[in-house]
Each structure stands twice: as C-alpha cells, then as structure tokens.
PDB file of C-alpha atoms and ligand atoms in Angstrom:
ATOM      1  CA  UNK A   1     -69.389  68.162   9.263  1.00  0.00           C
ATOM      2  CA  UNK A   2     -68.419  66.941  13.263  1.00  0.00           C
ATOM      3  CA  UNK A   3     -69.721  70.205  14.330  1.00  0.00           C
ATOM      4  CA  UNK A   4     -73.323  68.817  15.382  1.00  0.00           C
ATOM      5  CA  UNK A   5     -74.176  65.236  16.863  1.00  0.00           C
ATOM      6  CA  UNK A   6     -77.725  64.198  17.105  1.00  0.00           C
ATOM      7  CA  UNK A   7     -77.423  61.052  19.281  1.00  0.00           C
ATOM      8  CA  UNK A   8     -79.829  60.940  22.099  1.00  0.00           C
ATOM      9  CA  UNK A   9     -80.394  58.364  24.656  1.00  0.00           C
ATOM     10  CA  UNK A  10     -83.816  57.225  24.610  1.00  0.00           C
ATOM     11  CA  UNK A  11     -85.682  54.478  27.193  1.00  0.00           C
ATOM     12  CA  UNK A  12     -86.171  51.294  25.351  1.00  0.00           C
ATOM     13  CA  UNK A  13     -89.360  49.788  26.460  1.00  0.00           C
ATOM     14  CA  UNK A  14     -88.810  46.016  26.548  1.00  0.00           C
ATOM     15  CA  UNK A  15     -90.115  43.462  29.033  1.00  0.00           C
ATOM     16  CA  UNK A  16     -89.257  42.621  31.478  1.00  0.00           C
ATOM     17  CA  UNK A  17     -86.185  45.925  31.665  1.00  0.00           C
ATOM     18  CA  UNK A  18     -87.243  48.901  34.008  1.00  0.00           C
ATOM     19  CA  UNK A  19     -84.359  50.479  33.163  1.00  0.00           C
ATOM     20  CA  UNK A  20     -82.896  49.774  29.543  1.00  0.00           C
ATOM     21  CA  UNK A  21     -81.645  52.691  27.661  1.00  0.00           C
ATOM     22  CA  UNK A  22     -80.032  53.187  24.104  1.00  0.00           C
ATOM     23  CA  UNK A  23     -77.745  55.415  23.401  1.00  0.00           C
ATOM     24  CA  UNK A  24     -78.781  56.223  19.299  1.00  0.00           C
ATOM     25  CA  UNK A  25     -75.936  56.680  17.196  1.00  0.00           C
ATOM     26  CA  UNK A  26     -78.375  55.229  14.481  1.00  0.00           C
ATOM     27  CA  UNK A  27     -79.562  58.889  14.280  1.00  0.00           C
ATOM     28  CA  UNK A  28     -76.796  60.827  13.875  1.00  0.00           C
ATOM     29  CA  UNK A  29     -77.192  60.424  10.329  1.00  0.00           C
ATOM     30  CA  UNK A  30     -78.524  58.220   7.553  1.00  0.00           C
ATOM     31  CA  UNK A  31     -75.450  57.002   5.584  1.00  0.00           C
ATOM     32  CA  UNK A  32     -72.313  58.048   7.723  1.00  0.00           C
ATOM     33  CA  UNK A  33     -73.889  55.904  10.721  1.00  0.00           C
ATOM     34  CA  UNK A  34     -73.403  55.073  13.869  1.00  0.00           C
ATOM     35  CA  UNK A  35     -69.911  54.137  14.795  1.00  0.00           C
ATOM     36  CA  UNK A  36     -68.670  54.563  11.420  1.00  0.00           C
ATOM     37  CA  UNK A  37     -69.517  58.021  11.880  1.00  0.00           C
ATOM     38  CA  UNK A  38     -67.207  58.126  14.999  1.00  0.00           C
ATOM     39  CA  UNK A  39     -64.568  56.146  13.628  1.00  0.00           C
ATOM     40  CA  UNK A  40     -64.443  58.531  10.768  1.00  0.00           C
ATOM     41  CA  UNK A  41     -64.168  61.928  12.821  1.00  0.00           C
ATOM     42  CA  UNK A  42     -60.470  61.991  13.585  1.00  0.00           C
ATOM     43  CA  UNK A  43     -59.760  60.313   9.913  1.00  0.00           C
ATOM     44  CA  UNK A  44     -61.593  63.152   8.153  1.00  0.00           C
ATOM     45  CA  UNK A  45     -59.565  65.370  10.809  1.00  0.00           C
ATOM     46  CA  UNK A  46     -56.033  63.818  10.003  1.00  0.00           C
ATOM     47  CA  UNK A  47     -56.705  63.856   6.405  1.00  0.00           C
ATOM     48  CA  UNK A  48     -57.183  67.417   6.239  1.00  0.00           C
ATOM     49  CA  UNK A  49     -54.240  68.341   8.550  1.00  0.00           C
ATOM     50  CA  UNK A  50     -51.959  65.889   6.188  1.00  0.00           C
ATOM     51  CA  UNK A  51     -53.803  67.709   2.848  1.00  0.00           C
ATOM     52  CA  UNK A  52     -54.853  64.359   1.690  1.00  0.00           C
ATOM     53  CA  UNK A  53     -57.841  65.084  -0.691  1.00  0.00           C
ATOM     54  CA  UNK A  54     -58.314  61.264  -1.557  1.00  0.00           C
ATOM     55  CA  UNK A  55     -59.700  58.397   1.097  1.00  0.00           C
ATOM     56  CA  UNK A  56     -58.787  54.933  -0.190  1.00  0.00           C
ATOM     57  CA  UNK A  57     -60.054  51.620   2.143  1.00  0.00           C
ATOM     58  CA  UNK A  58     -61.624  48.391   2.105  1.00  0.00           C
ATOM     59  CA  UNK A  59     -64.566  46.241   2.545  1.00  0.00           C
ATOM     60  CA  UNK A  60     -67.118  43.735   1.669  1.00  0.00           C
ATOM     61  CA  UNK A  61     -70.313  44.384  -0.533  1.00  0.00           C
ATOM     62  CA  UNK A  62     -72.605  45.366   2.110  1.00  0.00           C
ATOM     63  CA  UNK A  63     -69.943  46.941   4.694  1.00  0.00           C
ATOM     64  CA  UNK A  64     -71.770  49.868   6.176  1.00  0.00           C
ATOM     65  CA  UNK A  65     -68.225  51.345   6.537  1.00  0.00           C
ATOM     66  CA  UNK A  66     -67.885  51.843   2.405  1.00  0.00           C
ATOM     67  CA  UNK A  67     -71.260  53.791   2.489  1.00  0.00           C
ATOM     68  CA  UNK A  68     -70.581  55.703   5.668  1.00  0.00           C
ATOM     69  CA  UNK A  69     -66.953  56.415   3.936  1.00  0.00           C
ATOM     70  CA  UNK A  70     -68.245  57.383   0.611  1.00  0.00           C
ATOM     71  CA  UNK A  71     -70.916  60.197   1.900  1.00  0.00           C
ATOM     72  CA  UNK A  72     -68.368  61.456   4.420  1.00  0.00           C
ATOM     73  CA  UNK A  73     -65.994  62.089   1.249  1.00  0.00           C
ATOM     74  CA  UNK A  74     -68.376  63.722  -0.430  1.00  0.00           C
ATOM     75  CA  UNK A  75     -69.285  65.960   2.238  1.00  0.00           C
ATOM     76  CA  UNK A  76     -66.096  67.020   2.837  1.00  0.00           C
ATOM     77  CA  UNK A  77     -65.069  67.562  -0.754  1.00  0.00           C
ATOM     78  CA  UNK A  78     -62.593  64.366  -1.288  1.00  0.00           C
ATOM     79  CA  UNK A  79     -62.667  61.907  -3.721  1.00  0.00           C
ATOM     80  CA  UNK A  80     -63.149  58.402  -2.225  1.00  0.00           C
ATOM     81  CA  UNK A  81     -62.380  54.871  -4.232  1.00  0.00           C
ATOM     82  CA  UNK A  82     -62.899  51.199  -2.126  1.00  0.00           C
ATOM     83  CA  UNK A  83     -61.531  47.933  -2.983  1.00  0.00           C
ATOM     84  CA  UNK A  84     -64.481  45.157  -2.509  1.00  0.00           C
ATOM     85  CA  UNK A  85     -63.827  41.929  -1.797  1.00  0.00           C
ATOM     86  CA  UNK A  86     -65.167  39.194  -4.152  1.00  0.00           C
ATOM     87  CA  UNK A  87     -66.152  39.616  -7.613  1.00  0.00           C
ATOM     88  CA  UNK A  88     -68.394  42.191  -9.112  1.00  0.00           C
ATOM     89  CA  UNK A  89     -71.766  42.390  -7.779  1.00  0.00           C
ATOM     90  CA  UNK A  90     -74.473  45.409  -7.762  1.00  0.00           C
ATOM     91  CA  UNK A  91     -76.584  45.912  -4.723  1.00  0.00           C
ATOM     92  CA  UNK A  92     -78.327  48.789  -2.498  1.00  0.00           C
ATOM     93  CA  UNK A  93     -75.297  49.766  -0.569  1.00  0.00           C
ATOM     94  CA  UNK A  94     -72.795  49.606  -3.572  1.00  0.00           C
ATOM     95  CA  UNK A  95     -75.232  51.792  -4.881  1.00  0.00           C
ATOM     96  CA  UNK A  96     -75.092  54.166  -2.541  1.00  0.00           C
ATOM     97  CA  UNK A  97     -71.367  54.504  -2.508  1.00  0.00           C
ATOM     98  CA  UNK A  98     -71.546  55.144  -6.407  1.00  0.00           C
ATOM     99  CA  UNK A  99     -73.769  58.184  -6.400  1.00  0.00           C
ATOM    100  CA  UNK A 100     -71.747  59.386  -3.803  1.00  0.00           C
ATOM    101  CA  UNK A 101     -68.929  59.571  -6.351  1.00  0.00           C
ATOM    102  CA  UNK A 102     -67.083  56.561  -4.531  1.00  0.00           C
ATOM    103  CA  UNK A 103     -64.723  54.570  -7.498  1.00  0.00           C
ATOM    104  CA  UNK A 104     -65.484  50.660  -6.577  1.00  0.00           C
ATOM    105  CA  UNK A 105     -62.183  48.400  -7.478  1.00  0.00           C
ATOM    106  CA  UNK A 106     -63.591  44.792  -7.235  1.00  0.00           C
ATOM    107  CA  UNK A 107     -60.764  42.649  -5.790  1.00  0.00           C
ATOM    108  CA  UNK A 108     -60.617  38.593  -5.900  1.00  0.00           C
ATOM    109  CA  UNK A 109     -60.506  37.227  -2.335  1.00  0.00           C
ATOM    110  CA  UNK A 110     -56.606  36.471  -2.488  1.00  0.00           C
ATOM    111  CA  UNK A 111     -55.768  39.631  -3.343  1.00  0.00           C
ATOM    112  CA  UNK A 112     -58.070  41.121  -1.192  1.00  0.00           C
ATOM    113  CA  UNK A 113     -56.130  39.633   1.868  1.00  0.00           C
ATOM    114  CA  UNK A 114     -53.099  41.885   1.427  1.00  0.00           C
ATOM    115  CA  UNK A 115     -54.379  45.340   1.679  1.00  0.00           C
ATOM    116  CA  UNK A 116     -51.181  47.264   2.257  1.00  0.00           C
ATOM    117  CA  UNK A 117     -50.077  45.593  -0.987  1.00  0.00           C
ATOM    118  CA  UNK A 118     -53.426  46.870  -2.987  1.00  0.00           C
ATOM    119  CA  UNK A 119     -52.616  50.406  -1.794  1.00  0.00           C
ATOM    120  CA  UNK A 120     -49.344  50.268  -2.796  1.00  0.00           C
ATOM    121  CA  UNK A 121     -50.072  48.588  -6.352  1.00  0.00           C
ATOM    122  CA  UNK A 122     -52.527  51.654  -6.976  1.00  0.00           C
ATOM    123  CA  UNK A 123     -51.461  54.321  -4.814  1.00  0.00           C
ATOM    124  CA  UNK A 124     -47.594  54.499  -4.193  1.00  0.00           C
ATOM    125  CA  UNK A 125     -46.731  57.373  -5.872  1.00  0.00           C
ATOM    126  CA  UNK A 126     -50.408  59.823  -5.167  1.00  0.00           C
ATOM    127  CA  UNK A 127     -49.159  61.824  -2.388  1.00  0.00           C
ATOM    128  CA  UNK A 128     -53.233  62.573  -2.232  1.00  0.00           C
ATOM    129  CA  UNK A 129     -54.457  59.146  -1.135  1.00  0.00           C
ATOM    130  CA  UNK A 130     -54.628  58.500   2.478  1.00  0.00           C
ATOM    131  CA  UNK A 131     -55.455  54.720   3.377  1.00  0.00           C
ATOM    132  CA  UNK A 132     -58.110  53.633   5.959  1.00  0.00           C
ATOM    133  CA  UNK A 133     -57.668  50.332   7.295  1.00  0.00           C
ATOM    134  CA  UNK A 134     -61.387  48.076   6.582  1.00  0.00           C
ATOM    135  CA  UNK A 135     -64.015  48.931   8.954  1.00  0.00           C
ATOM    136  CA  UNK A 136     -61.921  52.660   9.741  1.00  0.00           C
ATOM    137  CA  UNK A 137     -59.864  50.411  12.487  1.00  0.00           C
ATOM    138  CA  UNK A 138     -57.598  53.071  14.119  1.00  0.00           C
ATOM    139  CA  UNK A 139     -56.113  54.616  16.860  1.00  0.00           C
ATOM    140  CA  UNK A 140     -58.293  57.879  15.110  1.00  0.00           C
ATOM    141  CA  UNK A 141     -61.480  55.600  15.220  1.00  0.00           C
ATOM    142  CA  UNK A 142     -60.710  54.443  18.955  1.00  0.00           C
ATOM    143  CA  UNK A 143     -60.730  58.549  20.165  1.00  0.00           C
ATOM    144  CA  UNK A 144     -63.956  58.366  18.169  1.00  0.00           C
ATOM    145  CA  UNK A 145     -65.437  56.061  19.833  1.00  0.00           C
ATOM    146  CA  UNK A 146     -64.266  56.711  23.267  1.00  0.00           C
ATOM    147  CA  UNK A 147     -66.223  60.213  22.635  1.00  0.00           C
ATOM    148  CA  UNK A 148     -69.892  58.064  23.046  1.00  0.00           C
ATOM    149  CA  UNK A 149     -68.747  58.047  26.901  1.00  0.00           C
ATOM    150  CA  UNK A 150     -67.878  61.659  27.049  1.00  0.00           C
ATOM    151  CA  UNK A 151     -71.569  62.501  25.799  1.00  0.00           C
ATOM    152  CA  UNK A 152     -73.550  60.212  28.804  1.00  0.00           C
ATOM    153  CA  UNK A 153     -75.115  63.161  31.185  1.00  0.00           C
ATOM    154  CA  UNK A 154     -76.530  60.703  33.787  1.00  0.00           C
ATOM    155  CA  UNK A 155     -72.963  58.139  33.727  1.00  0.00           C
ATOM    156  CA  UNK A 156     -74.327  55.743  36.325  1.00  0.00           C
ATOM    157  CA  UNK A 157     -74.990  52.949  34.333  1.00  0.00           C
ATOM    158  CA  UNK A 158     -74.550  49.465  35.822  1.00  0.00           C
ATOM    159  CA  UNK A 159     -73.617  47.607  32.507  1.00  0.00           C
ATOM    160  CA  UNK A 160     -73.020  49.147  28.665  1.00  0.00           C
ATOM    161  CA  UNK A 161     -73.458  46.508  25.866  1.00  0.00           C
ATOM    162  CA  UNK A 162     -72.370  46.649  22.264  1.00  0.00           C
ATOM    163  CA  UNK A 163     -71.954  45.088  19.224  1.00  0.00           C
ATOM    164  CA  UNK A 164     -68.141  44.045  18.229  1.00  0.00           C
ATOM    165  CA  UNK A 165     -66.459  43.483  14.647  1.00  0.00           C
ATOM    166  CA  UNK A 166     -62.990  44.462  15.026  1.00  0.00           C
ATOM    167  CA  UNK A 167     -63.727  45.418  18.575  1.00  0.00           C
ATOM    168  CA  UNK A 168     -62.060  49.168  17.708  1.00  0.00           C
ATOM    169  CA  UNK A 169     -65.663  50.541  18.435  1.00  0.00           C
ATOM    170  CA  UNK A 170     -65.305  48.470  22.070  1.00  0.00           C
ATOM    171  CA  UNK A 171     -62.286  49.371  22.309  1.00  0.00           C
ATOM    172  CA  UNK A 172     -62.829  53.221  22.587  1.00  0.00           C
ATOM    173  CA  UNK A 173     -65.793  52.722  24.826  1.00  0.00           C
ATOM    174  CA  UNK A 174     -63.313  51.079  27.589  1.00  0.00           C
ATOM    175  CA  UNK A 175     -61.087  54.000  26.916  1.00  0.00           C
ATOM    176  CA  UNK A 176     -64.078  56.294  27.613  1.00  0.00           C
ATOM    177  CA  UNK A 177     -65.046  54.402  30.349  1.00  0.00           C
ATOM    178  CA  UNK A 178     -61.359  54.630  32.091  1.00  0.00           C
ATOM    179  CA  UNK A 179     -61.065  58.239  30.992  1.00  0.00           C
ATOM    180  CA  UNK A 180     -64.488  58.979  32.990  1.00  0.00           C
ATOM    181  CA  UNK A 181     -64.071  57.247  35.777  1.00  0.00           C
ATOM    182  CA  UNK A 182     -66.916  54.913  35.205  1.00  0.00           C
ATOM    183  CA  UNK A 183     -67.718  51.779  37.453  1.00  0.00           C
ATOM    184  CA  UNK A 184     -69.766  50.573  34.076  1.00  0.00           C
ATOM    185  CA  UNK A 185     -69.102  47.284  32.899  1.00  0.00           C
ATOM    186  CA  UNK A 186     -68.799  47.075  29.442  1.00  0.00           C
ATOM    187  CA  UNK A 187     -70.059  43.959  27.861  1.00  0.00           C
ATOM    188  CA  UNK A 188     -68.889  42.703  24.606  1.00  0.00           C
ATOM    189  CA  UNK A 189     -70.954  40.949  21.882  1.00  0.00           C
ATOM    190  CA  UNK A 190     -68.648  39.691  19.328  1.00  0.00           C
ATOM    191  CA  UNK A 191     -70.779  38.871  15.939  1.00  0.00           C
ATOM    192  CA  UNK A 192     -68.715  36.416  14.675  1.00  0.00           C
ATOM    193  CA  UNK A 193     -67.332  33.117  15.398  1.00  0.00           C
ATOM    194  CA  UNK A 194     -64.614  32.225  17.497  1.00  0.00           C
ATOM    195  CA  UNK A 195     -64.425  36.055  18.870  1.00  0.00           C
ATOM    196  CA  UNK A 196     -62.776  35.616  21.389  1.00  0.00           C
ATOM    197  CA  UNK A 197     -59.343  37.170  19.308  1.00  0.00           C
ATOM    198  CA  UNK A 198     -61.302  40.288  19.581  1.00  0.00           C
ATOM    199  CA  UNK A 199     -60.268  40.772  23.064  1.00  0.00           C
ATOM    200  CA  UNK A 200     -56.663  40.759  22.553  1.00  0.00           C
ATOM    201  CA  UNK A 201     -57.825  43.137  20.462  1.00  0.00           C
ATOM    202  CA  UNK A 202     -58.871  45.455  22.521  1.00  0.00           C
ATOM    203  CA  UNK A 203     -56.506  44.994  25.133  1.00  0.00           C
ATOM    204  CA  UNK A 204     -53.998  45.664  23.100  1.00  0.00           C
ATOM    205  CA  UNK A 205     -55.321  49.382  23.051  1.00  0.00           C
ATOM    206  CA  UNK A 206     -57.021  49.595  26.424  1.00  0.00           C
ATOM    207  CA  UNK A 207     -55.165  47.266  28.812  1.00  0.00           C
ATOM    208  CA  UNK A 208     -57.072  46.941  31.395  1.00  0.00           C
ATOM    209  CA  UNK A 209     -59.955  43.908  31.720  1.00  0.00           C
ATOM    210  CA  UNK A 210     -61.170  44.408  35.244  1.00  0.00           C
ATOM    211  CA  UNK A 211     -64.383  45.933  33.401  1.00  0.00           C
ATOM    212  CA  UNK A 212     -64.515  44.275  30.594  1.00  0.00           C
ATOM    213  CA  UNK A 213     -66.958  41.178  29.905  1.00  0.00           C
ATOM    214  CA  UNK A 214     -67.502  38.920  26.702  1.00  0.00           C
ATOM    215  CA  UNK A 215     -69.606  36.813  25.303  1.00  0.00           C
ATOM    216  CA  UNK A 216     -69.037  34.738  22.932  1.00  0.00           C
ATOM    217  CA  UNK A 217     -71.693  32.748  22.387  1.00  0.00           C
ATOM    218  CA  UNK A 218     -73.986  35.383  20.556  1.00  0.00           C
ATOM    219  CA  UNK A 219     -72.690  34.883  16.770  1.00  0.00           C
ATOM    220  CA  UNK A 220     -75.686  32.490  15.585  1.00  0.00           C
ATOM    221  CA  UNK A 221     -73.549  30.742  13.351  1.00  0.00           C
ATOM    222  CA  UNK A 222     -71.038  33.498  11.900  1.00  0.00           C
ATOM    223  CA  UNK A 223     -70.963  37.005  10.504  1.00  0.00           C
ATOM    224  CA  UNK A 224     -74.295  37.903   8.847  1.00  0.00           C
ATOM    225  CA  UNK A 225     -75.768  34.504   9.768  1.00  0.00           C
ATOM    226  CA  UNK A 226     -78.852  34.499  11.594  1.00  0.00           C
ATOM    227  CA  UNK A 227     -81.377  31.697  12.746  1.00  0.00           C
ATOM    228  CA  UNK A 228     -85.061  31.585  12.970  1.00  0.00           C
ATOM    229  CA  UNK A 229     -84.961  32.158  16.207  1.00  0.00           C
ATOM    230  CA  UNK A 230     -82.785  35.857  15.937  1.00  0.00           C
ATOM    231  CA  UNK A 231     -84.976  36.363  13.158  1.00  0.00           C
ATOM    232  CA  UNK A 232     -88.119  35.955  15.244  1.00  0.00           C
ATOM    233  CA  UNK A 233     -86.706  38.243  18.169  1.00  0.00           C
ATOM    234  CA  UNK A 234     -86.117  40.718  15.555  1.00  0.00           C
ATOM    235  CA  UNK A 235     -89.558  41.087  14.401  1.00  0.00           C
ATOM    236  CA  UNK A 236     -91.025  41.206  18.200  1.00  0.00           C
ATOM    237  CA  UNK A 237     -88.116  43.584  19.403  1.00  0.00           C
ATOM    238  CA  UNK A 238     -88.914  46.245  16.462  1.00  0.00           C
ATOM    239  CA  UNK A 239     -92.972  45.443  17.189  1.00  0.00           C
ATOM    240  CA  UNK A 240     -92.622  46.027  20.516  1.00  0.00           C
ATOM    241  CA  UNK A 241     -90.262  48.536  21.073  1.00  0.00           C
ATOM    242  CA  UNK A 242     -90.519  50.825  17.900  1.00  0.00           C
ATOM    243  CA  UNK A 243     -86.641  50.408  17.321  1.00  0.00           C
ATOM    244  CA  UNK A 244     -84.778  49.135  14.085  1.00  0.00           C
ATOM    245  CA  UNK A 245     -81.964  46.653  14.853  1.00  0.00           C
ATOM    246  CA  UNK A 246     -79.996  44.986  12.059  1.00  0.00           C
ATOM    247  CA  UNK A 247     -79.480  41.038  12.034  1.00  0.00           C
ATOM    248  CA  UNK A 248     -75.808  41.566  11.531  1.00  0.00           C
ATOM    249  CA  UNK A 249     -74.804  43.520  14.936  1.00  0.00           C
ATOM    250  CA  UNK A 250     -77.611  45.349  17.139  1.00  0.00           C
ATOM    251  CA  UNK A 251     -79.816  42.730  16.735  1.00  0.00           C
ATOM    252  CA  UNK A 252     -77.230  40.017  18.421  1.00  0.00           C
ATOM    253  CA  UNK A 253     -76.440  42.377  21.110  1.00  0.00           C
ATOM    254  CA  UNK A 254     -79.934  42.843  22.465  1.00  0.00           C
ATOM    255  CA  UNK A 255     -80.620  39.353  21.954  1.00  0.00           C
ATOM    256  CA  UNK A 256     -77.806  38.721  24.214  1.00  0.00           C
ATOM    257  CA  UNK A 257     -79.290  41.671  27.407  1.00  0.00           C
ATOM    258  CA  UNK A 258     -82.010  39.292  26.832  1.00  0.00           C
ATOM    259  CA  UNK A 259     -81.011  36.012  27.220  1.00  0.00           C
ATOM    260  CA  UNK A 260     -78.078  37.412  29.729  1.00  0.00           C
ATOM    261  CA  UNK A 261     -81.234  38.469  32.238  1.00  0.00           C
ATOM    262  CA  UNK A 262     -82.832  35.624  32.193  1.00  0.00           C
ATOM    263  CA  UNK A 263     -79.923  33.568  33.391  1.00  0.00           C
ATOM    264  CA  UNK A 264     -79.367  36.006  35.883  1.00  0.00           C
ATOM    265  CA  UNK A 265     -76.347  37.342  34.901  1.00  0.00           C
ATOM    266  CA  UNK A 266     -77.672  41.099  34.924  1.00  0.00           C
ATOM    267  CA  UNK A 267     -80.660  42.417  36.618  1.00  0.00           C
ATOM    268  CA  UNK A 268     -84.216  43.515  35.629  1.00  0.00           C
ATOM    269  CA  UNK A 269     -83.999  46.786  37.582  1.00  0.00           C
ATOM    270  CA  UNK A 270     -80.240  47.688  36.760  1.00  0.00           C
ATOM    271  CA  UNK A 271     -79.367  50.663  34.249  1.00  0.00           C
ATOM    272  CA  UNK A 272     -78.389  49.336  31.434  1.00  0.00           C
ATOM    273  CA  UNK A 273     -77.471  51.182  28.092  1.00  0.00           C
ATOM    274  CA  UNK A 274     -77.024  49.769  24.776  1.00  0.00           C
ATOM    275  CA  UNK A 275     -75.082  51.170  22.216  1.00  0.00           C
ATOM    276  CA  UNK A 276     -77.047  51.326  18.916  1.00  0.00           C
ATOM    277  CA  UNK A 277     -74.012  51.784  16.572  1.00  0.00           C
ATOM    278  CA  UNK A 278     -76.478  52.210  13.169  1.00  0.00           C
ATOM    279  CA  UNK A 279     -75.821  50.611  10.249  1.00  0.00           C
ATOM    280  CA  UNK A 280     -79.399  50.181   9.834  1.00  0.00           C
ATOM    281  CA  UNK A 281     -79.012  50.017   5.453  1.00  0.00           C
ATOM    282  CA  UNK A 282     -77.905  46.307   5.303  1.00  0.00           C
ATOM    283  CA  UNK A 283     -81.621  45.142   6.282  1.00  0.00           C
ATOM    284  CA  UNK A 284     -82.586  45.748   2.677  1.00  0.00           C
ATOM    285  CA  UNK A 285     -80.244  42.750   1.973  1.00  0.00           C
ATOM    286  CA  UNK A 286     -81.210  40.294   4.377  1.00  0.00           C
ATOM    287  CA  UNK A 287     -85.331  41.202   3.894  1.00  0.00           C
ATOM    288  CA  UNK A 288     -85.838  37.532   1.754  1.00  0.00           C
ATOM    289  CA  UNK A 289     -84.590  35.812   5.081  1.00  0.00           C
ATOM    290  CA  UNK A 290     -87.201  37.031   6.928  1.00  0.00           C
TER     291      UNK A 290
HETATM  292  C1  PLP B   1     -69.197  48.100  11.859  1.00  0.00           C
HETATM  293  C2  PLP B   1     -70.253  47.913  12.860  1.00  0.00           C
HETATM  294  C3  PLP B   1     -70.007  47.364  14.133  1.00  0.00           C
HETATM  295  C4  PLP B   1     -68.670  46.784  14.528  1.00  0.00           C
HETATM  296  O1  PLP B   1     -67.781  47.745  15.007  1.00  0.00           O
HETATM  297  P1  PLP B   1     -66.277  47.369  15.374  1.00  0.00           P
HETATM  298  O2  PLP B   1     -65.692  48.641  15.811  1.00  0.00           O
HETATM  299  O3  PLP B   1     -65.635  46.861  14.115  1.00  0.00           O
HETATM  300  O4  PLP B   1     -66.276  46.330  16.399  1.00  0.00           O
HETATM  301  C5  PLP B   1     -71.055  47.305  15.043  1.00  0.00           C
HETATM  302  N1  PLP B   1     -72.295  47.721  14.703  1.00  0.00           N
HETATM  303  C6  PLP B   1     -72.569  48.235  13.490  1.00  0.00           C
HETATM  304  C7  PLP B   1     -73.956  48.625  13.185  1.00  0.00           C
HETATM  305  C8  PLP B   1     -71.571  48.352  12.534  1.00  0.00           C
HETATM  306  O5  PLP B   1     -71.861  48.850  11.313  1.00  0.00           O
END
C-alpha cells in the first residue's frame, strides 16, 4: 500500500504570491489522506512486523484520522474498531469508517478521557490489537511525516507553513527539515485555542526552535470554529485558486500566509510552500455554515 505516493507540488496562484507552492498530500488518496496517510505508514509497518492483525484508536465523529484508519485496515487486511467520543451519532465520515468494516464503540466524554484505560477494558488479553494513540500521534507518525521533506526536489524554500493539531505532523517536518539540512523556516498554525502547548510538543521530539515559528492567533475561536470572515476567504481562495481547503486546518493556515504578508512578516516574492495535509471529507459537515 506505501509503495506509490502521488503528492505533487503544484504553484498556487493567489494574489499577490509570485512564488506560493503546495505541496498536495490531499492527493495521495481519497480516504487515507494527507498526513494521516503519513502518520499511518510506519503504524501499518510496525503492526505487521509485531503480527498484530487488529488496529484499535480513538477520535471524534468527524476525525479524518478514523476514516483514514479504517480504509488503511481494510487495505491491508486488518480488522479496525474506534472508540468515538460523545454519544451515538450517524454522519458522512462515520459512514465511511463502517463500510470499511471499522467496529464504532461510542464512548461518553469521561470515559473517553482515559484511553489507555478503554484499551485495556476491551483489549487486555487480544494479543491481536495494537493501539494507536488519537490522531496516529507517534514517534511512527513523526518518521512519517518527516518523509514530506525528503520528497521536495527544488528544497530552497524560504518559509514552509502547516496546519497543527497535535503538532506530530509539525513535528516530523522540523525533523525533515534538520535531517536535510534546510535553512526553511517552518511556520506553525495551531487550529485551536491556546496552542501554544503544541510547541512543547514538538520540542519535545525535535529540540531545536531556531527554525521554528508560531502563530497563535489563527484558531478563529477554537477547533472547527470558523467566522464569516474564514468562511468568506474560503469561498474566494477555492474560486480563485481552484484548490479545496477545509475550515478546520488548511483553510486557517493559508489564511494566516495571507494575513502574515500583509503585515510584512513574509514576502510577496519569497518561496513559500504550504503543506496541504488533506482531510478534505469533513466539508460535507460544515456545508450549512456556509
Ligand atoms: C489531523 C490533521 C491535521 C493536524 O495534524 P497534527 O499532526 O495532529 O498536528 C492537519 N491537517 C489535516 C487536514 C488533518 O486532518
């Protein structure tokens, strides 16, 4: 399945950029996408070196992870089952995950909070169940990820910007970056409030900040919140550029190379490449926002 990788790096023609570039890990494929698709490589890899034939992990109803989890199971031949936080609800991506054979375990949000303890509860004793943390967080996932850098042909890029949850995918980009060599700076986008924990984060696996540059001030109100105004840049930035971005992640991180050029902060005519990390399904549930 991690034989081929279709992930180009295509211009991205939006004023007033000369030189903006995105690196599309949207296209690698459909339901494993993105950076869950990288975050999954050395899992899948582990779990067949261990003989695990069963993935067990954890995430919300519309975590792009669960989907991208569920298709790479049944790809691979394993059985896959996901513990969902909140009480039962049906929707597109859940959907998904079913009729790719995933078993969904609703879970109330108290018990949600101790995974460890849900795996245990249900999987002690099955010497066949290999746990993966929510959103594929990893040391596995971080070698993943670092992998995006390996691919650049043309490395001289004056700034790379992506979109951070956990920051593991962020994480593995700064390891790529140190591995190559790069004078890149990597800019940081958490999603979410208060992000700034996300740094630690990465640090914690990649110690070294002299690169490294967040802001936090991109989040428009939380995870999955979004305002008219992200909503509006949205609809121009896929007009105008013939790209889909999602309000959850990509769409916050080129709203930020916006906003970040016109106060200066990066240049018109610098090489800049975004990282389009997929997860393009959860649009379907945010389309009555728009
Ligand atoms: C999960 C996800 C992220 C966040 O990745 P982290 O490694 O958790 O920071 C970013 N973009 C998309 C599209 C995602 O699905």
């Amino acid at each position: 399945m991690f034989e081929k990788i279709y992930s180009p790096v295509d211009k991205v023609k939006l004023f007033p950029f000369d030189n903006l570039f995105a690196k599309r890990d949207d296209l690698i494929d459909p339901y494993i996408s993105g950076n869950k698709w990288r975050k999954l490589k050395y899992l899948l890899i582990k779990a067949k070196a261990e003989n695990k034939t069963h993935l067990v992990t954890f995430g919300g109803a519309y975590s792009n992870h669960l989907v991208a989890t569920a298709a790479a199971a049944s790809r691979t031949g394993l059985k896959s089952t996901a513990f969902i936080r909140g009480e039962e609800v049906k929707n597109e991506m859940l959907f998904i995950c079913s009729l790719f054979g995933m078993n969904l375990i609703f879970t109330d949000r108290e018990s949600y909070k101790d995974k460890p303890a849900l795996f245990n509860k249900n999987f002690q004793d099955d010497k066949d169940a290999m746990y993966i943390a929510e959103g594929g967080a990893s040391a596995e996932a971080i070698l993943g990820c670092a992998e995006i850098i390996d691919e650049l042909t043309d490395a001289h890029y004056d700034h790379i910007f992506c979109a951070a949850g956990t920051g593991t995918t962020a994480a593995g980009l700064l390891k790529g970056i140190k591995k190559n060599n790069l004078k890149t700076k990597l800019h940081v986008i958490p999603v979410l409030k208060n992000g700034f924990f996300i740094k630690e984060e990465i640090l914690k696996y990649t110690p070294d900040s002299a690169q490294l540059l967040f802001h936090t001030d991109y989040h428009f109100g939380g995870y999955a919140k979004t305002t008219p105004e992200l909503l509006d840049f949205i609809k121009n930035f896929i007009h105008n550029t013939g790209l889909l971005i999602d309000p959850v992640y990509t769409a916050k991180m080129f709203y930020a190379i916006t906003d970040l050029q016109k106060q200066n902060r990066i240049q018109k005519h610098e090489k800049i490449l975004a990282i389009h990390t997929g997860g393009l399904l959860g649009i379907f549930g945010m389309k009555d926002k728009f």
